[in-house]
Amino acid sequence: MVANPMNTLPKQFQSRRTGLFFFETILATGVTLLVSLYKTRKKGGPIADLAVPRYTFPSNHQNPRQDTLMPLLGVNIDHVATVRQARRTYEPDPVHAAVLAEQGGADGITVHLREDRRHIQDRDIRVLSEMLRVGMNFEMAVEQEITDIACEVLPKQATLVPEKREEVTTEGGLDVSGQKERIHQCIEQLKEKQISVSLFIDPDEEQITASAELGVDAVELHTGAYADAADDATQQQELARLIQTSKYVLDAGLTLNMGHGLTYRNVTPVAQIAGVHELNIGHSIISHAVMVGLERAVREMKQLINA
Ligand code: PXP
């Protein structure tokens, strides 16, 4: 018979050994459990099924002030990536920005994976598609390479935009009526993957009609001419054009999105246009974020230097 080593210990140490023994057993069981949970998750077992659903893109909230619906806010985080790419470093991370935007109440996150990869990178799209709680609005040129990426990461919505390498930002809307066949082929591929498709167009009836004929879900009316108007009279004219073409969009049975150049100063009249589903805003929000965060950022660096 093998002697129990516990019995060979003096009495005062035996209860301590027993406690340690239990602690080790509990620790080992815990580690085994965690490893098996991790493996189950990797295999796509019950834990994977508990993962947060990827698409919880909200429908418009009821506006308590009027009998209308409030537009949703899609926050464009390209400009965070622009700052990162200026140094080709890891900060600021647009994924981190997306999390903060979600916490601030963003209804969607908009990103433009440009062909020249000047700001958003492929990695950003893949990580965002894994962790976003709200829907991703994936802005893209009508190009096969980018369409393939969209079909792989499956954003909630793809917004087709014109893209020129020399432009600073998207200038003008997509010429849908002028290149219907090309756009049609791209839409077909996206629709096959159940990606909702929106076309970024100028507020122009011909373009709206062409978009509806292509069977897209939505159009995003370019608000740049309104935002960049040189004087009040021109701005009012451009606002009237947005209101007029909005009705045309809704009559065509399309979802009405708008964006480009919207700021804290000019957004209200656009947000009040009847039937707007979603506004996509980037530059102004990121600019404001830099300003409201700068004082704290400097104070924290100063504390480190003085520590
Ligand atoms: N919508 C579209 C289609 C865009 O291309 C952009 C700019 O990337 C935006 C909205 C956001 O514009 P801004 O940065 O001026 O708010």
PDB file of C-alpha atoms and ligand atoms in Angstrom:
ATOM      1  CA  MET A   1       0.000   0.000   0.000  1.00  0.00           C
ATOM      2  CA  VAL A   2       1.281   3.468  -0.921  1.00  0.00           C
ATOM      3  CA  ALA A   3       1.491   5.841   2.035  1.00  0.00           C
ATOM      4  CA  ASN A   4      -0.625   8.995   1.738  1.00  0.00           C
ATOM      5  CA  PRO A   5       1.972  11.809   1.729  1.00  0.00           C
ATOM      6  CA  MET A   6      -0.545  14.041   3.551  1.00  0.00           C
ATOM      7  CA  ASN A   7      -0.353  11.700   6.535  1.00  0.00           C
ATOM      8  CA  THR A   8       3.423  12.099   6.729  1.00  0.00           C
ATOM      9  CA  LEU A   9       3.046  15.873   7.300  1.00  0.00           C
ATOM     10  CA  PRO A  10       2.834  17.248  10.827  1.00  0.00           C
ATOM     11  CA  LYS A  11      -0.816  17.897  11.855  1.00  0.00           C
ATOM     12  CA  GLN A  12      -0.586  21.717  11.784  1.00  0.00           C
ATOM     13  CA  PHE A  13       0.353  21.626   8.034  1.00  0.00           C
ATOM     14  CA  GLN A  14      -2.250  19.062   6.943  1.00  0.00           C
ATOM     15  CA  SER A  15      -5.238  21.443   6.792  1.00  0.00           C
ATOM     16  CA  ARG A  16      -3.136  24.026   4.885  1.00  0.00           C
ATOM     17  CA  ARG A  17      -2.137  21.356   2.348  1.00  0.00           C
ATOM     18  CA  THR A  18      -5.792  20.342   1.959  1.00  0.00           C
ATOM     19  CA  GLY A  19      -6.740  24.004   1.237  1.00  0.00           C
ATOM     20  CA  LEU A  20      -3.948  24.310  -1.341  1.00  0.00           C
ATOM     21  CA  PHE A  21      -4.999  21.031  -2.932  1.00  0.00           C
ATOM     22  CA  PHE A  22      -8.578  22.291  -3.365  1.00  0.00           C
ATOM     23  CA  PHE A  23      -7.377  25.604  -4.724  1.00  0.00           C
ATOM     24  CA  GLU A  24      -5.175  23.842  -7.306  1.00  0.00           C
ATOM     25  CA  THR A  25      -8.045  21.565  -8.346  1.00  0.00           C
ATOM     26  CA  ILE A  26     -10.428  24.487  -8.796  1.00  0.00           C
ATOM     27  CA  LEU A  27      -7.805  26.419 -10.799  1.00  0.00           C
ATOM     28  CA  ALA A  28      -7.099  23.441 -13.069  1.00  0.00           C
ATOM     29  CA  THR A  29     -10.832  22.856 -13.637  1.00  0.00           C
ATOM     30  CA  GLY A  30     -11.322  26.539 -14.464  1.00  0.00           C
ATOM     31  CA  VAL A  31      -8.462  26.553 -16.978  1.00  0.00           C
ATOM     32  CA  THR A  32      -9.739  23.342 -18.624  1.00  0.00           C
ATOM     33  CA  LEU A  33     -13.215  24.851 -18.867  1.00  0.00           C
ATOM     34  CA  LEU A  34     -11.922  28.066 -20.434  1.00  0.00           C
ATOM     35  CA  VAL A  35      -9.812  26.161 -22.981  1.00  0.00           C
ATOM     36  CA  SER A  36     -12.782  24.006 -23.982  1.00  0.00           C
ATOM     37  CA  LEU A  37     -15.024  27.092 -24.279  1.00  0.00           C
ATOM     38  CA  TYR A  38     -12.424  28.766 -26.493  1.00  0.00           C
ATOM     39  CA  LYS A  39     -12.211  25.669 -28.696  1.00  0.00           C
ATOM     40  CA  THR A  40     -15.995  25.478 -28.955  1.00  0.00           C
ATOM     41  CA  ARG A  41     -16.077  29.121 -30.020  1.00  0.00           C
ATOM     42  CA  LYS A  42     -13.383  28.546 -32.674  1.00  0.00           C
ATOM     43  CA  LYS A  43     -15.389  25.649 -34.065  1.00  0.00           C
ATOM     44  CA  GLY A  44     -18.472  27.863 -34.280  1.00  0.00           C
ATOM     45  CA  GLY A  45     -20.291  25.950 -31.533  1.00  0.00           C
ATOM     46  CA  PRO A  46     -22.828  27.247 -29.025  1.00  0.00           C
ATOM     47  CA  ILE A  47     -20.641  30.162 -27.860  1.00  0.00           C
ATOM     48  CA  ALA A  48     -20.274  31.434 -31.426  1.00  0.00           C
ATOM     49  CA  ASP A  49     -24.058  31.338 -31.681  1.00  0.00           C
ATOM     50  CA  LEU A  50     -24.200  33.705 -28.716  1.00  0.00           C
ATOM     51  CA  ALA A  51     -22.033  36.280 -30.526  1.00  0.00           C
ATOM     52  CA  VAL A  52     -23.581  39.721 -30.982  1.00  0.00           C
ATOM     53  CA  PRO A  53     -25.575  39.761 -34.223  1.00  0.00           C
ATOM     54  CA  ARG A  54     -23.622  41.680 -36.861  1.00  0.00           C
ATOM     55  CA  TYR A  55     -26.417  43.700 -38.328  1.00  0.00           C
ATOM     56  CA  THR A  56     -28.609  45.650 -36.010  1.00  0.00           C
ATOM     57  CA  PHE A  57     -28.992  48.625 -38.333  1.00  0.00           C
ATOM     58  CA  PRO A  58     -31.837  50.539 -36.698  1.00  0.00           C
ATOM     59  CA  SER A  59     -34.931  51.706 -38.468  1.00  0.00           C
ATOM     60  CA  ASN A  60     -35.698  55.414 -38.057  1.00  0.00           C
ATOM     61  CA  HIS A  61     -36.733  56.442 -34.568  1.00  0.00           C
ATOM     62  CA  GLN A  62     -40.040  58.217 -34.138  1.00  0.00           C
ATOM     63  CA  ASN A  63     -39.448  61.924 -33.656  1.00  0.00           C
ATOM     64  CA  PRO A  64     -41.229  62.968 -30.444  1.00  0.00           C
ATOM     65  CA  ARG A  65     -41.536  66.597 -31.607  1.00  0.00           C
ATOM     66  CA  GLN A  66     -43.384  66.047 -34.867  1.00  0.00           C
ATOM     67  CA  ASP A  67     -45.286  63.394 -36.666  1.00  0.00           C
ATOM     68  CA  THR A  68     -42.214  62.557 -38.739  1.00  0.00           C
ATOM     69  CA  LEU A  69     -39.268  60.204 -38.497  1.00  0.00           C
ATOM     70  CA  MET A  70     -35.839  61.378 -37.438  1.00  0.00           C
ATOM     71  CA  PRO A  71     -33.002  60.752 -39.880  1.00  0.00           C
ATOM     72  CA  LEU A  72     -30.379  58.250 -38.817  1.00  0.00           C
ATOM     73  CA  LEU A  73     -26.767  59.380 -38.503  1.00  0.00           C
ATOM     74  CA  GLY A  74     -24.032  57.512 -40.324  1.00  0.00           C
ATOM     75  CA  VAL A  75     -20.639  58.707 -39.081  1.00  0.00           C
ATOM     76  CA  ASN A  76     -17.900  58.703 -41.697  1.00  0.00           C
ATOM     77  CA  ILE A  77     -14.564  57.846 -40.042  1.00  0.00           C
ATOM     78  CA  ASP A  78     -12.295  58.145 -43.106  1.00  0.00           C
ATOM     79  CA  HIS A  79     -10.690  61.273 -41.693  1.00  0.00           C
ATOM     80  CA  VAL A  80      -9.407  59.419 -38.646  1.00  0.00           C
ATOM     81  CA  ALA A  81      -7.611  57.071 -41.024  1.00  0.00           C
ATOM     82  CA  THR A  82      -6.265  60.078 -42.950  1.00  0.00           C
ATOM     83  CA  VAL A  83      -4.457  61.281 -39.812  1.00  0.00           C
ATOM     84  CA  ARG A  84      -3.079  57.781 -39.186  1.00  0.00           C
ATOM     85  CA  GLN A  85      -1.871  57.398 -42.776  1.00  0.00           C
ATOM     86  CA  ALA A  86      -0.053  60.750 -42.577  1.00  0.00           C
ATOM     87  CA  ARG A  87       2.488  58.883 -40.406  1.00  0.00           C
ATOM     88  CA  ARG A  88       1.795  55.291 -41.541  1.00  0.00           C
ATOM     89  CA  THR A  89       1.462  54.390 -37.876  1.00  0.00           C
ATOM     90  CA  TYR A  90      -1.182  52.662 -35.753  1.00  0.00           C
ATOM     91  CA  GLU A  91      -2.886  55.747 -34.304  1.00  0.00           C
ATOM     92  CA  PRO A  92      -5.485  57.113 -34.389  1.00  0.00           C
ATOM     93  CA  ASP A  93      -7.239  53.844 -35.165  1.00  0.00           C
ATOM     94  CA  PRO A  94     -10.509  54.244 -37.126  1.00  0.00           C
ATOM     95  CA  VAL A  95     -11.769  51.081 -35.411  1.00  0.00           C
ATOM     96  CA  HIS A  96     -11.396  52.801 -32.035  1.00  0.00           C
ATOM     97  CA  ALA A  97     -13.147  55.854 -33.517  1.00  0.00           C
ATOM     98  CA  ALA A  98     -16.018  53.640 -34.683  1.00  0.00           C
ATOM     99  CA  VAL A  99     -16.485  52.266 -31.160  1.00  0.00           C
ATOM    100  CA  LEU A 100     -16.601  55.794 -29.728  1.00  0.00           C
ATOM    101  CA  ALA A 101     -19.016  56.904 -32.469  1.00  0.00           C
ATOM    102  CA  GLU A 102     -21.280  53.972 -31.605  1.00  0.00           C
ATOM    103  CA  GLN A 103     -21.146  54.979 -27.951  1.00  0.00           C
ATOM    104  CA  GLY A 104     -22.072  58.520 -28.975  1.00  0.00           C
ATOM    105  CA  GLY A 105     -25.190  57.205 -30.685  1.00  0.00           C
ATOM    106  CA  ALA A 106     -24.123  56.762 -34.315  1.00  0.00           C
ATOM    107  CA  ASP A 107     -26.682  54.667 -36.160  1.00  0.00           C
ATOM    108  CA  GLY A 108     -24.166  53.499 -38.725  1.00  0.00           C
ATOM    109  CA  ILE A 109     -20.490  53.756 -39.610  1.00  0.00           C
ATOM    110  CA  THR A 110     -19.507  54.914 -43.080  1.00  0.00           C
ATOM    111  CA  VAL A 111     -16.139  54.069 -44.626  1.00  0.00           C
ATOM    112  CA  HIS A 112     -14.775  54.593 -48.105  1.00  0.00           C
ATOM    113  CA  LEU A 113     -12.188  52.056 -49.211  1.00  0.00           C
ATOM    114  CA  ARG A 114     -10.630  54.022 -52.028  1.00  0.00           C
ATOM    115  CA  GLU A 115      -8.698  52.299 -54.786  1.00  0.00           C
ATOM    116  CA  ASP A 116      -5.540  54.231 -53.836  1.00  0.00           C
ATOM    117  CA  ARG A 117      -6.044  53.306 -50.118  1.00  0.00           C
ATOM    118  CA  ARG A 118      -5.265  56.868 -49.090  1.00  0.00           C
ATOM    119  CA  HIS A 119      -7.087  56.539 -45.768  1.00  0.00           C
ATOM    120  CA  ILE A 120      -9.133  53.435 -44.914  1.00  0.00           C
ATOM    121  CA  GLN A 121      -7.175  50.179 -45.333  1.00  0.00           C
ATOM    122  CA  ASP A 122      -8.367  46.645 -46.054  1.00  0.00           C
ATOM    123  CA  ARG A 123      -7.575  45.676 -42.457  1.00  0.00           C
ATOM    124  CA  ASP A 124      -9.897  48.396 -41.142  1.00  0.00           C
ATOM    125  CA  ILE A 125     -12.789  47.065 -43.203  1.00  0.00           C
ATOM    126  CA  ARG A 126     -12.235  43.499 -42.027  1.00  0.00           C
ATOM    127  CA  VAL A 127     -11.921  44.390 -38.344  1.00  0.00           C
ATOM    128  CA  LEU A 128     -14.928  46.735 -38.500  1.00  0.00           C
ATOM    129  CA  SER A 129     -17.038  44.097 -40.190  1.00  0.00           C
ATOM    130  CA  GLU A 130     -16.303  41.765 -37.271  1.00  0.00           C
ATOM    131  CA  MET A 131     -16.939  44.133 -34.404  1.00  0.00           C
ATOM    132  CA  LEU A 132     -19.461  46.790 -35.428  1.00  0.00           C
ATOM    133  CA  ARG A 133     -22.793  46.612 -33.630  1.00  0.00           C
ATOM    134  CA  VAL A 134     -24.399  49.055 -36.047  1.00  0.00           C
ATOM    135  CA  GLY A 135     -24.401  48.598 -39.803  1.00  0.00           C
ATOM    136  CA  MET A 136     -21.469  49.435 -42.031  1.00  0.00           C
ATOM    137  CA  ASN A 137     -22.114  51.690 -45.008  1.00  0.00           C
ATOM    138  CA  PHE A 138     -19.326  50.781 -47.423  1.00  0.00           C
ATOM    139  CA  GLU A 139     -18.621  53.532 -49.945  1.00  0.00           C
ATOM    140  CA  MET A 140     -16.994  52.159 -53.052  1.00  0.00           C
ATOM    141  CA  ALA A 141     -16.103  52.869 -56.646  1.00  0.00           C
ATOM    142  CA  VAL A 142     -17.633  50.711 -59.358  1.00  0.00           C
ATOM    143  CA  GLU A 143     -14.508  48.565 -59.612  1.00  0.00           C
ATOM    144  CA  GLN A 144     -14.199  44.780 -59.541  1.00  0.00           C
ATOM    145  CA  GLU A 145     -11.424  44.671 -56.907  1.00  0.00           C
ATOM    146  CA  ILE A 146     -13.503  46.674 -54.444  1.00  0.00           C
ATOM    147  CA  THR A 147     -16.727  44.841 -55.317  1.00  0.00           C
ATOM    148  CA  ASP A 148     -14.985  41.559 -54.448  1.00  0.00           C
ATOM    149  CA  ILE A 149     -14.006  42.958 -51.044  1.00  0.00           C
ATOM    150  CA  ALA A 150     -17.584  44.133 -50.398  1.00  0.00           C
ATOM    151  CA  CYS A 151     -18.899  40.684 -51.299  1.00  0.00           C
ATOM    152  CA  GLU A 152     -16.462  39.178 -48.819  1.00  0.00           C
ATOM    153  CA  VAL A 153     -17.038  41.463 -45.817  1.00  0.00           C
ATOM    154  CA  LEU A 154     -20.802  41.837 -46.427  1.00  0.00           C
ATOM    155  CA  PRO A 155     -21.536  45.389 -45.259  1.00  0.00           C
ATOM    156  CA  LYS A 156     -25.116  46.306 -44.458  1.00  0.00           C
ATOM    157  CA  GLN A 157     -25.109  48.806 -47.316  1.00  0.00           C
ATOM    158  CA  ALA A 158     -22.806  49.581 -50.241  1.00  0.00           C
ATOM    159  CA  THR A 159     -22.906  53.121 -51.585  1.00  0.00           C
ATOM    160  CA  LEU A 160     -21.505  53.413 -55.087  1.00  0.00           C
ATOM    161  CA  VAL A 161     -19.607  56.656 -55.597  1.00  0.00           C
ATOM    162  CA  PRO A 162     -17.556  58.149 -58.428  1.00  0.00           C
ATOM    163  CA  GLU A 163     -13.848  58.124 -57.688  1.00  0.00           C
ATOM    164  CA  LYS A 164     -10.985  60.055 -59.246  1.00  0.00           C
ATOM    165  CA  ARG A 165      -7.423  59.662 -58.034  1.00  0.00           C
ATOM    166  CA  GLU A 166      -6.637  63.376 -58.205  1.00  0.00           C
ATOM    167  CA  GLU A 167      -9.685  64.529 -56.187  1.00  0.00           C
ATOM    168  CA  VAL A 168      -9.395  65.593 -52.527  1.00  0.00           C
ATOM    169  CA  THR A 169     -12.811  64.134 -51.717  1.00  0.00           C
ATOM    170  CA  THR A 170     -15.732  62.733 -53.719  1.00  0.00           C
ATOM    171  CA  GLU A 171     -16.661  65.425 -56.229  1.00  0.00           C
ATOM    172  CA  GLY A 172     -20.118  65.285 -57.764  1.00  0.00           C
ATOM    173  CA  GLY A 173     -22.447  62.333 -57.883  1.00  0.00           C
ATOM    174  CA  LEU A 174     -22.284  59.155 -59.893  1.00  0.00           C
ATOM    175  CA  ASP A 175     -23.312  59.500 -63.546  1.00  0.00           C
ATOM    176  CA  VAL A 176     -25.842  56.669 -63.408  1.00  0.00           C
ATOM    177  CA  SER A 177     -27.631  57.412 -66.674  1.00  0.00           C
ATOM    178  CA  GLY A 178     -24.295  57.602 -68.516  1.00  0.00           C
ATOM    179  CA  GLN A 179     -22.864  54.235 -67.390  1.00  0.00           C
ATOM    180  CA  LYS A 180     -25.841  52.066 -66.610  1.00  0.00           C
ATOM    181  CA  GLU A 181     -24.451  48.741 -67.823  1.00  0.00           C
ATOM    182  CA  ARG A 182     -21.276  48.945 -65.738  1.00  0.00           C
ATOM    183  CA  ILE A 183     -23.182  49.951 -62.630  1.00  0.00           C
ATOM    184  CA  HIS A 184     -25.800  47.272 -63.252  1.00  0.00           C
ATOM    185  CA  GLN A 185     -23.148  44.511 -63.224  1.00  0.00           C
ATOM    186  CA  CYS A 186     -21.745  45.759 -59.936  1.00  0.00           C
ATOM    187  CA  ILE A 187     -25.224  46.014 -58.356  1.00  0.00           C
ATOM    188  CA  GLU A 188     -26.046  42.454 -59.416  1.00  0.00           C
ATOM    189  CA  GLN A 189     -22.996  41.079 -57.606  1.00  0.00           C
ATOM    190  CA  LEU A 190     -23.773  43.015 -54.430  1.00  0.00           C
ATOM    191  CA  LYS A 191     -27.446  42.042 -54.466  1.00  0.00           C
ATOM    192  CA  GLU A 192     -26.532  38.402 -54.870  1.00  0.00           C
ATOM    193  CA  LYS A 193     -24.883  38.736 -51.440  1.00  0.00           C
ATOM    194  CA  GLN A 194     -27.958  40.486 -49.983  1.00  0.00           C
ATOM    195  CA  ILE A 195     -26.082  43.773 -49.638  1.00  0.00           C
ATOM    196  CA  SER A 196     -28.408  46.734 -49.838  1.00  0.00           C
ATOM    197  CA  VAL A 197     -27.242  49.151 -52.568  1.00  0.00           C
ATOM    198  CA  SER A 198     -27.334  52.932 -52.570  1.00  0.00           C
ATOM    199  CA  LEU A 199     -26.098  55.272 -55.332  1.00  0.00           C
ATOM    200  CA  PHE A 200     -24.494  58.620 -54.507  1.00  0.00           C
ATOM    201  CA  ILE A 201     -26.006  61.023 -57.026  1.00  0.00           C
ATOM    202  CA  ASP A 202     -26.564  64.714 -57.592  1.00  0.00           C
ATOM    203  CA  PRO A 203     -30.083  65.963 -56.770  1.00  0.00           C
ATOM    204  CA  ASP A 204     -31.157  65.531 -60.367  1.00  0.00           C
ATOM    205  CA  GLU A 205     -34.350  63.896 -61.654  1.00  0.00           C
ATOM    206  CA  GLU A 206     -32.653  62.131 -64.582  1.00  0.00           C
ATOM    207  CA  GLN A 207     -30.180  60.462 -62.210  1.00  0.00           C
ATOM    208  CA  ILE A 208     -32.945  59.471 -59.807  1.00  0.00           C
ATOM    209  CA  THR A 209     -34.966  57.879 -62.604  1.00  0.00           C
ATOM    210  CA  ALA A 210     -31.902  55.981 -63.860  1.00  0.00           C
ATOM    211  CA  SER A 211     -31.185  54.771 -60.297  1.00  0.00           C
ATOM    212  CA  ALA A 212     -34.746  53.524 -59.835  1.00  0.00           C
ATOM    213  CA  GLU A 213     -34.546  51.683 -63.169  1.00  0.00           C
ATOM    214  CA  LEU A 214     -31.481  49.845 -61.909  1.00  0.00           C
ATOM    215  CA  GLY A 215     -33.488  48.500 -58.981  1.00  0.00           C
ATOM    216  CA  VAL A 216     -31.334  49.889 -56.166  1.00  0.00           C
ATOM    217  CA  ASP A 217     -32.664  50.210 -52.620  1.00  0.00           C
ATOM    218  CA  ALA A 218     -31.584  53.786 -51.967  1.00  0.00           C
ATOM    219  CA  VAL A 219     -29.940  56.888 -53.308  1.00  0.00           C
ATOM    220  CA  GLU A 220     -27.789  59.325 -51.367  1.00  0.00           C
ATOM    221  CA  LEU A 221     -28.367  62.854 -52.609  1.00  0.00           C
ATOM    222  CA  HIS A 222     -25.164  64.894 -52.787  1.00  0.00           C
ATOM    223  CA  THR A 223     -25.572  67.877 -50.466  1.00  0.00           C
ATOM    224  CA  GLY A 224     -22.271  69.481 -51.527  1.00  0.00           C
ATOM    225  CA  ALA A 225     -23.797  72.251 -53.662  1.00  0.00           C
ATOM    226  CA  TYR A 226     -26.024  73.256 -50.714  1.00  0.00           C
ATOM    227  CA  ALA A 227     -23.144  73.042 -48.219  1.00  0.00           C
ATOM    228  CA  ASP A 228     -20.663  74.941 -50.360  1.00  0.00           C
ATOM    229  CA  ALA A 229     -23.070  77.683 -51.524  1.00  0.00           C
ATOM    230  CA  ALA A 230     -21.302  81.037 -51.571  1.00  0.00           C
ATOM    231  CA  ASP A 231     -24.248  83.073 -50.293  1.00  0.00           C
ATOM    232  CA  ASP A 232     -27.597  82.673 -48.563  1.00  0.00           C
ATOM    233  CA  ALA A 233     -29.675  83.032 -51.729  1.00  0.00           C
ATOM    234  CA  THR A 234     -27.760  80.241 -53.477  1.00  0.00           C
ATOM    235  CA  GLN A 235     -27.989  78.085 -50.381  1.00  0.00           C
ATOM    236  CA  GLN A 236     -31.769  78.523 -50.270  1.00  0.00           C
ATOM    237  CA  GLN A 237     -31.971  77.602 -53.965  1.00  0.00           C
ATOM    238  CA  GLU A 238     -29.931  74.465 -53.359  1.00  0.00           C
ATOM    239  CA  LEU A 239     -32.069  73.571 -50.356  1.00  0.00           C
ATOM    240  CA  ALA A 240     -35.197  73.946 -52.513  1.00  0.00           C
ATOM    241  CA  ARG A 241     -33.588  71.634 -55.097  1.00  0.00           C
ATOM    242  CA  LEU A 242     -32.918  69.023 -52.387  1.00  0.00           C
ATOM    243  CA  ILE A 243     -36.518  69.274 -51.151  1.00  0.00           C
ATOM    244  CA  GLN A 244     -37.919  68.961 -54.680  1.00  0.00           C
ATOM    245  CA  THR A 245     -35.748  65.993 -55.672  1.00  0.00           C
ATOM    246  CA  SER A 246     -36.370  64.300 -52.319  1.00  0.00           C
ATOM    247  CA  LYS A 247     -40.047  64.006 -53.256  1.00  0.00           C
ATOM    248  CA  TYR A 248     -39.005  62.502 -56.556  1.00  0.00           C
ATOM    249  CA  VAL A 249     -36.838  59.934 -54.752  1.00  0.00           C
ATOM    250  CA  LEU A 250     -39.653  58.942 -52.399  1.00  0.00           C
ATOM    251  CA  ASP A 251     -42.184  58.751 -55.256  1.00  0.00           C
ATOM    252  CA  ALA A 252     -39.791  56.399 -57.050  1.00  0.00           C
ATOM    253  CA  GLY A 253     -40.003  54.125 -54.013  1.00  0.00           C
ATOM    254  CA  LEU A 254     -36.364  54.612 -53.043  1.00  0.00           C
ATOM    255  CA  THR A 255     -34.891  55.132 -49.586  1.00  0.00           C
ATOM    256  CA  LEU A 256     -33.640  58.690 -49.262  1.00  0.00           C
ATOM    257  CA  ASN A 257     -30.152  59.267 -47.871  1.00  0.00           C
ATOM    258  CA  MET A 258     -28.130  62.472 -48.003  1.00  0.00           C
ATOM    259  CA  GLY A 259     -24.632  63.599 -47.295  1.00  0.00           C
ATOM    260  CA  HIS A 260     -21.454  65.488 -48.066  1.00  0.00           C
ATOM    261  CA  GLY A 261     -20.290  68.777 -46.613  1.00  0.00           C
ATOM    262  CA  LEU A 262     -22.870  68.804 -43.811  1.00  0.00           C
ATOM    263  CA  THR A 263     -21.737  70.666 -40.713  1.00  0.00           C
ATOM    264  CA  TYR A 264     -23.028  71.738 -37.290  1.00  0.00           C
ATOM    265  CA  ARG A 265     -24.067  75.007 -38.943  1.00  0.00           C
ATOM    266  CA  ASN A 266     -25.910  73.757 -42.010  1.00  0.00           C
ATOM    267  CA  VAL A 267     -27.343  70.353 -41.054  1.00  0.00           C
ATOM    268  CA  THR A 268     -30.695  71.372 -39.514  1.00  0.00           C
ATOM    269  CA  PRO A 269     -32.629  72.405 -42.661  1.00  0.00           C
ATOM    270  CA  VAL A 270     -31.468  69.204 -44.394  1.00  0.00           C
ATOM    271  CA  ALA A 271     -32.384  67.013 -41.424  1.00  0.00           C
ATOM    272  CA  GLN A 272     -35.874  68.514 -41.540  1.00  0.00           C
ATOM    273  CA  ILE A 273     -36.548  67.525 -45.145  1.00  0.00           C
ATOM    274  CA  ALA A 274     -39.452  65.084 -45.064  1.00  0.00           C
ATOM    275  CA  GLY A 275     -38.588  61.441 -45.562  1.00  0.00           C
ATOM    276  CA  VAL A 276     -34.804  61.562 -45.074  1.00  0.00           C
ATOM    277  CA  HIS A 277     -33.741  58.156 -43.848  1.00  0.00           C
ATOM    278  CA  GLU A 278     -30.034  58.674 -43.178  1.00  0.00           C
ATOM    279  CA  LEU A 279     -27.459  61.460 -43.167  1.00  0.00           C
ATOM    280  CA  ASN A 280     -23.803  60.598 -43.680  1.00  0.00           C
ATOM    281  CA  ILE A 281     -21.465  63.064 -42.039  1.00  0.00           C
ATOM    282  CA  GLY A 282     -17.708  62.852 -41.581  1.00  0.00           C
ATOM    283  CA  HIS A 283     -15.401  65.831 -41.829  1.00  0.00           C
ATOM    284  CA  SER A 284     -17.303  68.179 -39.559  1.00  0.00           C
ATOM    285  CA  ILE A 285     -17.760  65.611 -36.773  1.00  0.00           C
ATOM    286  CA  ILE A 286     -14.102  64.556 -36.811  1.00  0.00           C
ATOM    287  CA  SER A 287     -13.007  68.227 -36.913  1.00  0.00           C
ATOM    288  CA  HIS A 288     -15.177  68.992 -33.896  1.00  0.00           C
ATOM    289  CA  ALA A 289     -13.860  65.909 -32.087  1.00  0.00           C
ATOM    290  CA  VAL A 290     -10.268  67.136 -32.494  1.00  0.00           C
ATOM    291  CA  MET A 291     -11.208  70.476 -30.958  1.00  0.00           C
ATOM    292  CA  VAL A 292     -13.265  69.232 -28.035  1.00  0.00           C
ATOM    293  CA  GLY A 293     -10.631  66.624 -27.192  1.00  0.00           C
ATOM    294  CA  LEU A 294      -7.458  68.679 -27.603  1.00  0.00           C
ATOM    295  CA  GLU A 295      -7.413  70.396 -24.222  1.00  0.00           C
ATOM    296  CA  ARG A 296      -7.655  67.082 -22.347  1.00  0.00           C
ATOM    297  CA  ALA A 297      -5.059  65.470 -24.611  1.00  0.00           C
ATOM    298  CA  VAL A 298      -2.533  68.231 -23.885  1.00  0.00           C
ATOM    299  CA  ARG A 299      -3.266  68.126 -20.147  1.00  0.00           C
ATOM    300  CA  GLU A 300      -2.664  64.371 -20.029  1.00  0.00           C
ATOM    301  CA  MET A 301       0.650  64.654 -21.915  1.00  0.00           C
ATOM    302  CA  LYS A 302       1.728  67.439 -19.555  1.00  0.00           C
ATOM    303  CA  GLN A 303       0.939  65.215 -16.554  1.00  0.00           C
ATOM    304  CA  LEU A 304       3.127  62.451 -18.004  1.00  0.00           C
ATOM    305  CA  ILE A 305       5.999  64.838 -18.651  1.00  0.00           C
ATOM    306  CA  ASN A 306       5.760  66.223 -15.140  1.00  0.00           C
ATOM    307  CA  ALA A 307       5.359  62.865 -13.417  1.00  0.00           C
TER     308      ALA A 307
HETATM  309  N1  PXP B   1     -21.387  60.679 -48.364  1.00  0.00           N
HETATM  310  C1  PXP B   1     -20.530  60.339 -49.337  1.00  0.00           C
HETATM  311  C2  PXP B   1     -21.024  59.514 -50.471  1.00  0.00           C
HETATM  312  C3  PXP B   1     -19.163  60.712 -49.290  1.00  0.00           C
HETATM  313  O1  PXP B   1     -18.331  60.360 -50.262  1.00  0.00           O
HETATM  314  C4  PXP B   1     -18.728  61.444 -48.160  1.00  0.00           C
HETATM  315  C5  PXP B   1     -17.283  61.797 -48.031  1.00  0.00           C
HETATM  316  O2  PXP B   1     -16.502  60.667 -47.949  1.00  0.00           O
HETATM  317  C6  PXP B   1     -19.657  61.779 -47.160  1.00  0.00           C
HETATM  318  C7  PXP B   1     -20.995  61.403 -47.300  1.00  0.00           C
HETATM  319  C8  PXP B   1     -19.267  62.560 -45.961  1.00  0.00           C
HETATM  320  O3  PXP B   1     -18.907  63.828 -46.348  1.00  0.00           O
HETATM  321  P1  PXP B   1     -18.264  64.833 -45.298  1.00  0.00           P
HETATM  322  O4  PXP B   1     -16.959  64.245 -44.866  1.00  0.00           O
HETATM  323  O5  PXP B   1     -18.103  66.093 -46.069  1.00  0.00           O
HETATM  324  O6  PXP B   1     -19.227  64.955 -44.168  1.00  0.00           O
END
